[in-house]
Structures are given as C-alpha cells and as structure tokens.
Amino acid sequence: MGYNTITMQYWLIKNERDCYSIDDLQKDKKTAWTEVRNYQARNFLREMKKGDGLLFYHSNAENETGVVGEATVVKEAYADPTQFDAKSEYFDSKSTTDDPRWSSVDVRFVTKYEHPIYLSDLKHDPFFNDMIVTRKGNRLSIMPVNKKHFTRIQKLGHE
DNA sequence: GCCAACGTTGGC
DNA sequence: GCCAACGTTGGC
C-alpha cells in the first residue's frame, strides 16, 4: 500500500467485533464510518486526512480484543447521515444540516493481520505503555497513534 | 457552573 | 454478567 509516510497521521479506530469486523470491511472493501457520538472521537475524525493510516481494533472480542488489521482514510469528514435519519437509533434531533453535530469519514480496507496484536500483548510490552488504548478505563473509539507504535504494530502483524 | 444521577463502554 | 471508568444530562 502506497502510504505517504512523510505527512500521514495515524489513528486507531475501534469497533465491536460482532458489530462490524475487519472481515466485514475486507468484504465491503470500503465503508462509511458513521454513528460516532462522542465529541472527542468526533474531533479526531474531523482531523483525519485522506491517506492517513488506521489501526483497526476489535473491542468486546473476548480473548481476541486488539488490533486486527489496517485501513486508510479515503474521504475526509462530512456530515454523518445517520444523525438526520429519524428512524435511526443515532438520530439527533438537535443537529441541523446547517451546522451538523456529528461527522463521518470513509475508510478503505488495507490489510488483515496474520498475527493480531491483542490488548494483552500491548499491555505487556513497555514499548506500548504510552498508547491511549492501553490506558485503564479508556473508552475512546477514535484516537491518535504515534508513528512508532503504528510501525511496530504493522511489523508484528505481518511477522 | 457545580455535581449527583444516570447511561454506556468495554475489559475481565 | 459484573462493575469500574467515564461521558452526558439536568436540577439547582
């Protein structure tokens, strides 16, 4: 994959495995990352640039919780359509089309790791100590990742 | 603007 | 299924 490693940013995007997994993304090739309803996560979504590297993380996956692959940003932030859909569970009556409260990006599948890096692996390796995802009680679903962490995880994933 | 109550996330 | 952590809501 032709990443532009000079300017790109790195992020971790979290999803419940049983809700939308890396296998689903591989099948779909591309998907709209919608339904984010947390302001901090939304702000990170809005900072994403086309071509940024995304670690795809499965939460609530029993002993398989962790980073399972990579995706990349193919469309930068736009208004999340689900906030205007009265039938959606994610409908937000206080959001207006003039000033949408929630954002989405489009992401494309890059790779599924041969060897997923589980949360327990990240917690046991001091190298990953300062990752946001290893912090106790962390509930953010979108978070920035350092290049050194991204690169190491990428390497471990393919080993 | 404080903070108690409540709801949700997510690891275990 | 439990529960700690934490975000959000709403009364004051």
XYZ file of N, CA and C (backbone and C1' of nucleotides) in Angstrom:
645
model
N 0.850 -1.203 0.000
C 0.000 0.000 0.000
C 0.871 1.233 0.000
N 0.584 2.172 -0.855
C 1.426 3.352 -1.003
C 1.140 4.456 -0.015
N 1.495 4.216 1.227
C 1.336 5.267 2.226
C 2.303 6.412 1.954
N 1.875 7.636 2.205
C 2.798 8.765 2.192
C 3.278 8.980 3.619
N 4.432 8.412 3.919
C 4.874 8.373 5.306
C 5.425 9.713 5.799
N 5.559 10.681 4.897
C 6.054 11.990 5.329
C 4.966 12.760 6.071
N 3.774 12.828 5.476
C 2.743 13.713 6.017
C 1.602 12.985 6.717
N 1.560 11.687 6.590
C 0.368 10.995 7.091
C 0.298 10.979 8.620
N -0.920 10.916 9.091
C -1.177 10.768 10.522
C -1.680 9.343 10.750
N -1.667 8.969 12.020
C -2.056 7.596 12.366
C -3.125 7.625 13.455
N -4.056 6.699 13.327
C -5.177 6.652 14.262
C -5.526 5.203 14.565
N -6.237 5.031 15.655
C -6.820 3.726 15.953
C -8.330 3.896 15.934
N -9.005 3.037 15.191
C -10.470 3.072 15.162
C -10.981 1.761 15.748
N -11.920 1.932 16.670
C -12.383 0.808 17.476
C -13.795 0.436 17.059
N -14.048 -0.829 17.020
C -15.404 -1.290 16.769
C -15.623 -2.612 17.477
N -16.852 -2.855 17.902
C -17.150 -4.160 18.462
C -17.035 -5.198 17.354
N -16.323 -6.254 17.645
C -16.073 -7.262 16.614
C -17.372 -7.829 16.048
N -18.334 -8.060 16.941
C -19.581 -8.690 16.494
C -20.498 -7.709 15.788
N -20.108 -6.434 15.789
C -20.921 -5.398 15.160
C -20.432 -5.150 13.735
N -19.153 -4.851 13.583
C -18.554 -4.683 12.251
C -17.077 -5.010 12.374
N -16.673 -6.129 11.796
C -15.315 -6.640 11.979
C -14.431 -6.316 10.791
N -13.144 -6.626 10.924
C -12.186 -6.461 9.816
C -12.599 -7.333 8.623
N -13.231 -8.465 8.916
C -13.698 -9.329 7.823
C -14.823 -8.656 7.043
N -15.680 -7.957 7.769
C -16.747 -7.207 7.090
C -16.151 -6.131 6.193
N -15.138 -5.436 6.716
C -14.514 -4.371 5.913
C -13.794 -4.955 4.702
N -13.162 -6.108 4.892
C -12.469 -6.752 3.772
C -13.461 -7.104 2.667
N -14.613 -7.595 3.094
C -15.658 -7.960 2.139
C -16.212 -6.722 1.430
N -16.451 -5.667 2.208
C -17.035 -4.443 1.653
C -16.007 -3.589 0.902
N -14.721 -3.800 1.201
C -13.605 -3.011 0.666
C -13.581 -1.583 1.206
N -14.761 -0.974 1.320
C -14.849 0.414 1.762
C -16.119 0.583 2.571
N -16.061 1.449 3.589
C -17.279 1.689 4.355
C -17.296 3.107 4.917
N -18.491 3.581 5.240
C -18.653 4.882 5.897
C -18.571 4.666 7.401
N -17.667 5.389 8.043
C -17.504 5.256 9.493
C -18.480 6.210 10.165
N -19.676 5.684 10.446
C -20.773 6.512 10.954
C -21.058 6.189 12.422
N -22.016 6.912 12.985
C -22.574 6.611 14.315
C -21.633 6.919 15.472
N -20.593 7.705 15.228
C -19.735 8.153 16.330
C -20.454 9.271 17.073
N -20.698 9.063 18.372
C -21.461 10.037 19.170
C -20.714 10.426 20.427
N -19.475 10.754 20.244
C -18.647 11.209 21.356
C -17.824 12.371 20.801
N -17.813 13.497 21.520
C -17.222 14.711 20.960
C -15.720 14.593 20.718
N -15.029 13.955 21.634
C -13.584 13.807 21.464
C -13.269 12.956 20.237
N -14.001 11.861 20.113
C -13.817 10.977 18.958
C -14.184 11.719 17.668
N -15.254 12.483 17.713
C -15.674 13.250 16.545
C -14.601 14.247 16.128
N -14.006 14.913 17.104
C -12.974 15.895 16.783
C -11.783 15.235 16.093
N -11.437 14.040 16.531
C -10.354 13.312 15.867
C -10.754 12.930 14.447
N -11.994 12.500 14.275
C -12.497 12.168 12.932
C -12.314 13.354 11.988
N -12.600 14.552 12.520
C -12.535 15.760 11.693
C -11.112 16.149 11.340
N -10.146 15.636 12.101
C -8.731 15.930 11.806
C -8.145 14.970 10.790
N -8.851 13.901 10.501
C -8.304 12.882 9.604
C -8.137 13.407 8.189
N -7.023 13.006 7.563
C -6.754 13.389 6.176
C -6.729 12.144 5.299
N -7.083 12.365 4.046
C -7.014 11.289 3.069
C -5.632 10.646 3.110
N -5.594 9.336 3.174
C -4.324 8.624 3.175
C -3.776 8.308 4.558
N -4.418 8.823 5.612
C -3.958 8.511 6.969
C -4.076 7.011 7.250
N -3.185 6.529 8.115
C -3.164 5.111 8.470
C -4.061 4.820 9.661
N -4.857 3.769 9.555
C -5.797 3.421 10.609
C -5.540 2.011 11.117
N -5.350 1.882 12.418
C -5.310 0.557 13.022
C -6.746 0.161 13.325
N -7.124 -1.006 12.855
C -8.497 -1.488 13.058
C -8.530 -2.370 14.295
N -9.310 -1.948 15.278
C -9.321 -2.597 16.602
C -10.669 -3.225 16.900
N -10.629 -4.465 17.333
C -11.854 -5.150 17.773
C -12.002 -5.015 19.280
N -13.110 -4.447 19.728
C -13.410 -4.454 21.163
C -14.454 -5.522 21.437
N -14.637 -5.830 22.722
C -15.621 -6.839 23.126
C -15.459 -8.151 22.372
N -14.211 -8.590 22.238
C -13.942 -9.789 21.451
C -13.344 -10.893 22.304
N -13.793 -10.972 23.547
C -13.296 -11.966 24.494
C -11.774 -11.948 24.537
N -11.119 -13.066 24.282
C -9.654 -13.031 24.367
C -8.998 -12.618 23.049
N -9.808 -12.071 22.141
C -9.248 -11.616 20.865
C -9.391 -10.114 20.680
N -9.589 -9.408 21.773
C -9.648 -7.948 21.724
C -8.277 -7.398 21.336
N -8.231 -6.554 20.310
C -6.951 -5.979 19.908
C -6.944 -5.494 18.468
N -5.738 -5.156 17.989
C -5.572 -4.643 16.629
C -5.509 -5.813 15.656
N -6.385 -5.795 14.668
C -6.502 -6.943 13.778
C -6.165 -6.637 12.325
N -5.906 -5.361 12.022
C -5.584 -5.033 10.643
C -5.475 -3.535 10.449
N -5.424 -3.149 9.158
C -5.291 -1.724 8.832
C -6.326 -1.293 7.807
N -6.640 -0.002 7.896
C -7.496 0.645 6.904
C -6.875 1.997 6.599
N -7.453 2.714 5.644
C -6.963 4.055 5.348
C -8.133 4.968 5.037
N -7.928 6.264 5.251
C -8.979 7.252 5.015
C -9.065 7.548 3.514
N -10.255 7.373 2.932
C -10.420 7.698 1.509
C -11.317 8.910 1.294
N -12.075 9.293 2.315
C -12.869 10.525 2.218
C -12.866 11.213 3.572
N -12.497 12.488 3.567
C -12.391 13.230 4.821
C -13.769 13.597 5.359
N -13.790 14.134 6.573
C -15.023 14.310 7.339
C -16.147 15.018 6.580
N -17.315 14.467 6.707
C -18.552 15.030 6.170
C -19.653 14.725 7.187
N -20.807 15.353 7.011
C -21.896 15.173 7.971
C -22.369 13.718 7.997
N -22.398 13.131 9.159
C -22.880 11.763 9.327
C -24.375 11.709 9.004
N -24.765 11.005 7.951
C -26.179 10.984 7.555
C -27.107 10.387 8.613
N -26.595 9.509 9.460
C -27.480 8.849 10.434
C -28.049 9.831 11.465
N -27.401 10.989 11.646
C -27.909 11.959 12.630
C -29.207 12.614 12.167
N -29.477 12.568 10.837
C -30.690 13.189 10.287
C -31.794 12.174 10.015
N -31.500 10.913 10.259
C -32.443 9.846 9.944
C -33.316 9.540 11.165
N -34.541 10.025 11.116
C -35.454 9.909 12.267
C -35.680 8.460 12.682
N -35.439 7.540 11.767
C -35.658 6.132 12.087
C -34.422 5.477 12.696
N -33.308 6.190 12.636
C -32.064 5.628 13.141
C -31.965 5.766 14.652
N -31.327 4.807 15.235
C -31.035 4.828 16.663
C -30.088 5.987 16.979
N -29.406 6.456 15.960
C -28.401 7.509 16.124
C -28.907 8.882 15.695
N -30.202 8.977 15.470
C -30.850 10.245 15.142
C -30.587 11.273 16.242
N -30.257 12.487 15.821
C -30.027 13.566 16.792
C -30.910 14.753 16.427
N -31.980 14.935 17.198
C -32.977 15.962 16.874
C -32.402 17.379 17.005
N -31.299 17.508 17.702
C -30.727 18.848 17.900
C -29.709 19.213 16.830
N -29.433 18.282 15.938
C -28.465 18.552 14.883
C -29.160 19.123 13.652
N -28.552 20.113 13.031
C -29.144 20.734 11.836
C -28.205 20.554 10.646
N -28.771 20.591 9.447
C -27.930 20.438 8.254
C -27.000 21.638 8.082
N -27.407 22.805 8.610
C -26.545 23.987 8.545
C -25.315 23.840 9.429
N -25.518 23.169 10.540
C -24.426 23.003 11.495
C -24.474 21.600 12.084
N -24.086 20.611 11.280
C -24.194 19.212 11.713
C -23.311 18.955 12.924
N -23.841 18.225 13.841
C -23.107 17.966 15.077
C -22.106 16.818 14.911
N -22.470 15.822 14.104
C -21.656 14.596 14.018
C -21.073 14.383 12.634
N -19.883 13.804 12.610
C -19.158 13.620 11.351
C -18.838 12.156 11.087
N -18.602 11.887 9.803
C -18.159 10.566 9.368
C -16.985 10.721 8.414
N -16.206 9.675 8.257
C -15.228 9.588 7.174
C -15.478 8.263 6.448
N -14.937 8.144 5.239
C -14.967 6.854 4.553
C -13.609 6.197 4.688
N -13.607 4.915 4.967
C -12.353 4.179 5.133
C -12.312 2.984 4.179
N -11.099 2.664 3.737
C -10.917 1.527 2.847
C -10.034 0.487 3.512
N -10.381 -0.771 3.263
C -9.601 -1.904 3.773
C -8.183 -1.856 3.213
N -7.204 -2.118 4.073
C -5.815 -2.219 3.619
C -5.284 -3.631 3.828
N -5.342 -4.099 5.068
C -4.834 -5.445 5.320
C -5.431 -6.032 6.586
N -5.522 -7.349 6.592
C -5.883 -8.067 7.812
C -4.621 -8.761 8.283
N -4.279 -8.595 9.554
C -3.029 -9.159 10.059
C -3.100 -10.669 10.182
N -1.959 -11.276 9.820
C -1.800 -12.701 10.038
C -1.757 -12.978 11.543
N -1.118 -12.044 12.252
C -0.991 -12.177 13.705
C -1.534 -10.922 14.382
N -2.789 -10.976 14.811
C -3.367 -9.820 15.504
C -2.536 -9.465 16.740
N -2.526 -8.183 17.107
C -1.824 -7.748 18.312
C -2.900 -7.488 19.355
N -2.961 -8.396 20.318
C -4.032 -8.314 21.298
C -3.738 -7.266 22.359
N -4.787 -6.793 22.983
C -4.636 -5.790 24.039
C -3.675 -6.282 25.117
N -3.748 -7.564 25.431
C -2.850 -8.116 26.457
C -1.390 -8.020 26.012
N -1.138 -8.198 24.707
C 0.226 -8.033 24.182
C 0.689 -6.590 24.363
N -0.185 -5.663 24.012
C 0.161 -4.236 24.105
C 0.441 -3.852 25.556
N -0.359 -4.417 26.469
C -0.191 -4.070 27.885
C 1.072 -4.671 28.478
N 1.513 -5.795 27.932
C 2.686 -6.463 28.490
C 3.995 -5.931 27.939
N 3.948 -5.161 26.856
C 5.163 -4.625 26.249
C 5.307 -3.148 26.614
N 6.352 -2.814 27.385
C 6.545 -1.427 27.843
C 6.610 -0.429 26.678
N 7.014 -0.920 25.504
C 7.084 -0.052 24.326
C 5.740 0.612 24.051
N 4.655 -0.082 24.398
C 3.310 0.431 24.105
C 2.642 1.109 25.299
N 3.420 1.288 26.379
C 2.872 1.861 27.615
C 2.098 3.161 27.417
N 2.619 4.016 26.535
C 2.017 5.343 26.396
C 0.976 5.405 25.280
N 0.505 4.270 24.827
C -0.615 4.293 23.879
C -1.909 4.565 24.633
N -2.776 5.339 24.027
C -4.042 5.676 24.688
C -4.874 4.422 24.944
N -4.830 3.496 23.994
C -5.705 2.325 24.071
C -5.364 1.406 25.245
N -4.126 1.488 25.742
C -3.745 0.617 26.850
C -4.088 1.235 28.208
N -4.541 2.469 28.190
C -4.914 3.130 29.444
C -6.141 2.484 30.061
N -6.086 2.308 31.353
C -7.203 1.707 32.060
C -8.461 2.560 31.911
N -9.547 1.908 31.634
C -10.814 2.608 31.554
C -10.999 3.437 30.310
N -10.094 3.270 29.340
C -10.216 4.046 28.117
C -11.448 3.647 27.316
N -12.251 4.648 26.949
C -13.492 4.359 26.223
C -13.564 5.080 24.905
N -12.474 5.722 24.497
C -12.475 6.448 23.233
C -12.545 5.467 22.071
N -13.348 5.790 21.054
C -13.448 4.870 19.916
C -12.594 5.310 18.730
N -12.108 6.560 18.776
C -11.192 7.064 17.756
C -10.069 7.772 18.483
N -8.833 7.389 18.242
C -7.739 8.044 18.959
C -6.490 8.110 18.110
N -5.658 9.143 18.329
C -4.416 9.244 17.577
C -3.415 8.188 18.032
N -2.525 7.803 17.122
C -1.492 6.805 17.395
C -0.159 7.370 16.923
N 0.895 7.162 17.703
C 2.236 7.588 17.278
C 2.718 6.737 16.115
N 3.562 7.368 15.284
C 4.129 6.643 14.153
C 4.914 5.413 14.614
N 5.663 5.564 15.700
C 6.496 4.431 16.164
C 5.631 3.247 16.587
N 4.485 3.560 17.174
C 3.585 2.481 17.581
C 2.922 1.839 16.378
N 2.507 2.677 15.443
C 1.879 2.166 14.231
C 2.845 1.238 13.495
N 4.071 1.697 13.336
C 5.074 0.944 12.581
C 5.386 -0.397 13.247
N 5.487 -0.368 14.579
C 5.791 -1.608 15.297
C 4.634 -2.603 15.201
N 3.434 -2.095 15.356
C 2.264 -2.969 15.278
C 2.135 -3.565 13.877
N 2.391 -2.734 12.881
C 2.358 -3.174 11.490
C 3.341 -4.338 11.277
N 4.529 -4.195 11.856
C 5.577 -5.206 11.725
C 5.147 -6.500 12.428
N 4.680 -6.349 13.662
C 4.234 -7.517 14.430
C 3.083 -8.236 13.727
N 2.202 -7.464 13.113
C 1.032 -8.039 12.478
C 1.364 -8.961 11.325
N 2.482 -8.660 10.671
C 2.845 -9.438 9.482
C 3.912 -10.474 9.746
N 4.437 -10.499 10.975
C 5.517 -11.452 11.273
C 5.039 -12.890 11.271
P -19.180 28.856 33.603
O -19.716 29.210 35.048
C -19.107 29.161 36.275
C -19.570 28.003 37.083
C -18.911 26.668 36.745
O -18.727 26.020 37.989
C -21.204 26.380 36.701
P -17.503 25.140 38.314
O -18.137 24.239 39.455
C -18.821 24.886 40.539
C -19.884 23.958 41.070
C -19.426 22.515 41.260
O -19.702 22.142 42.596
C -21.484 22.594 40.071
P -18.951 20.914 43.264
O -20.007 19.742 43.066
C -21.351 19.898 43.535
C -22.216 18.794 42.960
C -21.493 17.442 42.864
O -22.420 16.427 43.195
C -22.410 17.983 40.810
P -22.101 15.429 44.366
O -23.509 14.700 44.563
C -24.709 15.476 44.587
C -25.781 14.785 43.764
C -25.763 13.266 43.858
O -27.117 12.828 43.892
C -25.490 13.932 41.593
P -27.488 11.288 44.037
O -28.021 10.967 42.570
C -29.024 11.800 42.001
C -29.296 11.331 40.587
C -29.391 9.813 40.435
O -30.532 9.526 39.646
C -27.766 10.691 38.932
P -31.014 8.017 39.422
O -30.559 7.784 37.913
C -30.797 8.817 36.951
C -29.984 8.532 35.725
C -29.940 7.053 35.338
O -30.530 6.909 34.068
C -27.800 8.078 35.173
P -30.785 5.492 33.418
O -29.727 5.515 32.241
C -29.627 6.657 31.398
C -28.485 6.449 30.420
C -28.414 5.024 29.867
O -28.136 5.114 28.482
C -26.385 5.567 30.975
P -27.922 3.838 27.600
O -26.348 3.795 27.424
C -25.672 4.953 26.963
C -24.199 4.653 26.864
C -23.882 3.312 26.173
O -22.856 3.594 25.254
C -22.813 3.422 28.287
P -22.404 2.500 24.201
O -20.863 2.318 24.545
C -20.078 3.435 24.895
C -18.824 2.924 25.560
C -18.196 1.702 24.876
O -16.857 2.057 24.623
C -18.454 1.314 27.199
P -15.952 1.225 23.658
O -15.353 0.115 24.606
C -14.489 0.498 25.651
C -14.245 -0.704 26.503
C -14.005 -2.003 25.724
O -12.925 -2.649 26.325
C -15.607 -2.351 27.346
P -11.909 -3.529 25.503
O -11.017 -4.036 26.710
C -10.593 -3.120 27.714
C -10.578 -3.811 29.056
C -9.984 -5.215 29.042
O -9.213 -5.364 30.223
C -12.193 -5.322 29.881
P -8.126 -6.483 30.359
O -8.850 -7.585 31.216
C -9.240 -7.265 32.558
C -10.261 -8.257 33.023
C -9.951 -9.695 32.626
O -9.202 -10.323 33.670
C -12.299 -9.163 32.540
P -25.941 -12.796 31.293
O -25.847 -12.427 32.827
C -25.143 -13.382 33.629
C -24.160 -12.653 34.493
C -24.643 -11.311 35.015
O -24.150 -11.217 36.347
C -22.651 -10.985 33.829
P -24.628 -10.107 37.372
O -23.209 -9.443 37.658
C -22.124 -10.266 38.081
C -20.887 -9.403 38.198
C -21.156 -8.047 38.852
O -20.174 -7.832 39.850
C -20.092 -7.755 36.733
P -20.406 -6.725 40.951
O -19.481 -5.556 40.382
C -18.115 -5.814 40.044
C -17.580 -4.638 39.265
C -18.066 -3.286 39.803
O -17.008 -2.364 39.708
C -18.510 -3.423 37.531
P -16.534 -1.580 41.013
O -15.197 -0.883 40.497
C -14.252 -1.630 39.748
C -13.721 -0.786 38.608
C -13.554 0.691 38.949
O -12.359 1.116 38.337
C -15.044 0.460 37.118
P -11.790 2.565 38.518
O -12.202 3.235 37.133
C -11.701 2.698 35.927
C -12.297 3.470 34.782
C -12.208 4.991 34.942
O -11.639 5.500 33.754
C -14.442 4.324 34.439
P -11.166 7.004 33.640
O -12.395 7.653 32.886
C -12.817 7.063 31.650
C -14.172 7.597 31.299
C -14.319 9.118 31.504
O -14.874 9.637 30.334
C -16.157 7.997 32.342
P -14.481 11.089 29.796
O -15.759 11.385 28.895
C -16.214 10.387 27.981
C -17.694 10.562 27.748
C -18.138 12.016 27.630
O -19.073 12.103 26.567
C -19.324 10.959 29.387
P -19.752 13.488 26.162
O -21.158 13.396 26.910
C -21.983 12.263 26.644
C -23.308 12.471 27.358
C -23.905 13.868 27.199
O -25.266 13.666 26.846
C -23.758 13.296 29.495
P -26.214 14.902 26.485
O -27.181 14.971 27.743
C -27.742 13.762 28.243
C -28.478 14.070 29.535
C -29.269 15.381 29.513
O -30.599 15.076 29.878
C -27.853 15.283 31.417
P -31.780 16.128 29.710
O -31.953 16.656 31.197
C -32.028 15.723 32.274
C -31.970 16.497 33.568
C -32.682 17.853 33.520
O -33.280 18.077 34.793
C -30.456 18.183 34.127
P -34.568 19.002 34.938
O -34.599 19.215 36.512
C -34.199 18.156 37.376
C -33.483 18.717 38.571
C -34.074 20.023 39.116
O -34.092 19.968 40.528
C -31.800 20.334 38.578
P -34.982 20.992 41.389
O -33.935 22.102 41.842
C -32.906 21.749 42.767
C -31.814 22.770 42.706
C -32.286 24.215 42.745
O -32.440 24.656 44.099
C -30.377 23.887 41.316
